[in-house]
CSV table of C-alpha atoms in Angstrom, one decimal:
chain,number,residue,atom,x,y,z
A,1,MET,CA,-25.6,-23.1,-20.2
A,2,THR,CA,-28.8,-23.6,-19.1
A,3,THR,CA,-30.8,-20.6,-18.3
A,4,SER,CA,-33.9,-21.4,-16.6
A,5,THR,CA,-36.7,-18.9,-15.2
A,6,PHE,CA,-39.5,-18.9,-12.0
A,7,THR,CA,-42.0,-16.6,-10.8
A,8,VAL,CA,-41.1,-15.3,-6.8
A,9,THR,CA,-43.3,-14.1,-4.6
A,10,GLY,CA,-42.7,-11.8,-1.7
A,11,MET,CA,-39.6,-9.7,-2.8
A,12,THR,CA,-40.2,-5.7,-1.7
A,13,CYS,CA,-36.7,-4.1,-2.1
A,14,GLY,CA,-33.3,-4.1,-3.2
A,15,HIS,CA,-32.2,-6.3,-0.2
A,16,CYS,CA,-35.1,-9.3,-0.4
A,17,VAL,CA,-33.1,-9.5,-4.1
A,18,SER,CA,-30.2,-9.2,-2.6
A,19,SER,CA,-30.9,-12.1,-0.3
A,20,VAL,CA,-32.9,-14.4,-3.2
A,21,ALA,CA,-29.9,-14.1,-5.3
A,22,GLU,CA,-27.4,-15.2,-2.5
A,23,GLU,CA,-29.6,-18.6,-1.8
A,24,VAL,CA,-29.8,-18.8,-5.4
A,25,GLY,CA,-26.5,-18.5,-6.2
A,26,LYS,CA,-24.8,-21.5,-3.7
A,27,LEU,CA,-26.7,-24.2,-5.3
A,28,THR,CA,-24.4,-26.0,-7.2
A,29,GLY,CA,-24.0,-25.2,-10.9
A,30,VAL,CA,-25.6,-21.7,-10.6
A,31,GLN,CA,-23.2,-19.1,-12.4
A,32,ASN,CA,-25.8,-16.3,-12.6
A,33,VAL,CA,-29.0,-15.3,-10.9
A,34,ASP,CA,-30.5,-12.4,-12.1
A,35,VAL,CA,-34.1,-10.8,-10.4
A,36,ASP,CA,-36.1,-8.6,-11.9
A,37,LEU,CA,-38.2,-7.1,-8.8
A,38,VAL,CA,-41.5,-6.4,-8.6
A,39,ALA,CA,-42.1,-5.3,-5.0
A,40,GLY,CA,-45.8,-6.4,-3.6
A,41,GLY,CA,-45.9,-9.0,-6.9
A,42,ALA,CA,-44.8,-11.6,-8.3
A,43,SER,CA,-40.7,-10.9,-9.1
A,44,THR,CA,-38.9,-12.7,-12.2
A,45,VAL,CA,-35.5,-14.8,-11.0
A,46,THR,CA,-33.4,-15.6,-14.1
A,47,VAL,CA,-31.0,-18.4,-13.1
A,48,THR,CA,-28.1,-19.3,-15.4
A,49,SER,CA,-26.5,-22.4,-14.3
A,50,VAL,CA,-24.1,-25.0,-15.8
A,51,GLY,CA,-26.6,-28.3,-16.6
A,52,GLU,CA,-30.2,-28.1,-15.8
A,53,LEU,CA,-31.6,-27.0,-12.2
A,54,ALA,CA,-33.5,-29.3,-9.8
A,55,LEU,CA,-36.4,-26.7,-9.8
A,56,ASP,CA,-36.4,-28.7,-5.4
A,57,GLU,CA,-33.5,-27.0,-4.8
A,58,VAL,CA,-34.4,-23.6,-6.2
A,59,ARG,CA,-38.2,-24.2,-4.1
A,60,ALA,CA,-35.5,-24.9,-1.1
A,61,ALA,CA,-33.7,-22.1,-1.3
A,62,VAL,CA,-35.8,-19.5,-2.2
A,63,ASP,CA,-38.0,-20.5,0.1
A,64,GLU,CA,-34.3,-20.3,2.4
A,65,ALA,CA,-33.7,-15.7,1.9
A,66,GLY,CA,-37.8,-16.0,3.1
A,67,TYR,CA,-39.8,-15.8,-0.5
A,68,GLU,CA,-42.3,-18.1,-2.0
A,69,LEU,CA,-41.8,-19.5,-5.6
A,70,THR,CA,-45.1,-19.7,-6.9
A,71,GLY,CA,-44.3,-21.2,-10.9
A,72,THR,CA,-41.8,-20.9,-13.6
A,73,PRO,CA,-43.5,-18.9,-16.8
A,74,ALA,CA,-43.0,-20.2,-20.2
B,1,MET,CA,-32.1,7.5,29.4
B,2,THR,CA,-34.0,9.9,26.6
B,3,THR,CA,-36.4,7.6,24.1
B,4,SER,CA,-36.3,9.6,20.7
B,5,THR,CA,-38.9,9.0,17.6
B,6,PHE,CA,-39.1,9.4,14.5
B,7,THR,CA,-40.7,9.2,11.2
B,8,VAL,CA,-38.8,7.0,8.2
B,9,THR,CA,-39.8,6.8,5.4
B,10,GLY,CA,-39.2,4.7,2.0
B,11,MET,CA,-38.9,0.8,4.3
B,12,THR,CA,-40.6,-2.7,3.2
B,13,CYS,CA,-39.4,-5.0,5.0
B,14,GLY,CA,-37.1,-6.9,8.2
B,15,HIS,CA,-34.1,-5.7,5.6
B,16,CYS,CA,-34.8,-2.3,6.1
B,17,VAL,CA,-35.3,-2.9,9.5
B,18,SER,CA,-32.0,-3.8,10.1
B,19,SER,CA,-30.5,-1.6,8.1
B,20,VAL,CA,-31.7,1.6,9.8
B,21,ALA,CA,-31.3,-0.1,13.0
B,22,GLU,CA,-27.8,-0.5,12.4
B,23,GLU,CA,-26.8,2.6,10.6
B,24,VAL,CA,-29.1,4.1,14.3
B,25,GLY,CA,-27.2,2.5,16.4
B,26,LYS,CA,-23.8,3.3,15.6
B,27,LEU,CA,-24.5,6.5,17.0
B,28,THR,CA,-22.6,7.7,20.4
B,29,GLY,CA,-25.4,7.1,23.5
B,30,VAL,CA,-27.4,5.1,21.7
B,31,GLN,CA,-28.3,1.6,23.7
B,32,ASN,CA,-31.6,0.6,21.8
B,33,VAL,CA,-33.5,1.0,18.5
B,34,ASP,CA,-36.7,-0.4,17.9
B,35,VAL,CA,-38.5,0.3,14.7
B,36,ASP,CA,-42.5,-0.1,14.5
B,37,LEU,CA,-42.5,-1.2,10.3
B,38,VAL,CA,-44.6,0.0,8.6
B,39,ALA,CA,-44.3,-1.3,4.6
B,40,GLY,CA,-45.0,1.2,2.3
B,41,GLY,CA,-45.4,4.0,4.8
B,42,ALA,CA,-44.1,6.3,7.6
B,43,SER,CA,-42.4,3.6,9.8
B,44,THR,CA,-41.7,4.9,13.8
B,45,VAL,CA,-38.4,4.4,15.2
B,46,THR,CA,-37.4,4.6,18.7
B,47,VAL,CA,-33.7,5.3,20.1
B,48,THR,CA,-33.5,4.4,23.2
B,49,SER,CA,-30.1,6.7,24.5
B,50,VAL,CA,-27.4,8.2,27.2
B,51,GLY,CA,-28.6,11.9,26.3
B,52,GLU,CA,-29.9,13.8,23.7
B,53,LEU,CA,-29.5,12.9,20.3
B,54,ALA,CA,-28.5,15.2,18.0
B,55,LEU,CA,-31.7,15.2,15.0
B,56,ASP,CA,-28.8,15.4,12.4
B,57,GLU,CA,-27.5,13.1,13.1
B,58,VAL,CA,-30.5,11.1,13.3
B,59,ARG,CA,-31.1,12.3,9.3
B,60,ALA,CA,-28.1,11.1,8.5
B,61,ALA,CA,-28.1,7.3,9.6
B,62,VAL,CA,-31.3,7.1,7.9
B,63,ASP,CA,-30.0,8.2,4.9
B,64,GLU,CA,-27.1,6.7,5.5
B,65,ALA,CA,-29.5,3.3,5.7
B,66,GLY,CA,-31.7,4.4,2.1
B,67,TYR,CA,-34.6,6.0,3.9
B,68,GLU,CA,-35.7,9.6,4.2
B,69,LEU,CA,-36.6,10.9,7.9
B,70,THR,CA,-39.8,13.0,7.6
B,71,GLY,CA,-40.6,14.0,11.3
B,72,THR,CA,-40.2,13.8,15.6
B,73,PRO,CA,-44.0,13.0,15.7
B,74,ALA,CA,-44.7,14.6,19.0
């Protein structure tokens, strides 16, 4: 199992968290999505998956939910 | 047709707007719900209905959505 962490901006509430978790959760291999909400700031999204995730796919899922993936903290 | 206006706090995004519109929209006689979102502040909710709305019912619907009805501007 692989754990990847991303920073996402634009999220403000629990509904936003649900939207991101739903879209990212649809990606192949994703087992769990955990969001540490920083309302109006940079939230941390931790994804547990079978195998490595393609950054472009995660970015597209976050975009689909209506937010922006701004980075991948070390 | 009657138009009533309420102020609601705690809303931060479009999802919050949808939640409030959905719950208030379920009230008997309600024809339309319009929300002017002030993220993190006092948003204005305008409800168009057949007949007068009971303030307690609107307050309960807003509470059910997870927010607080704080007043009825003149």
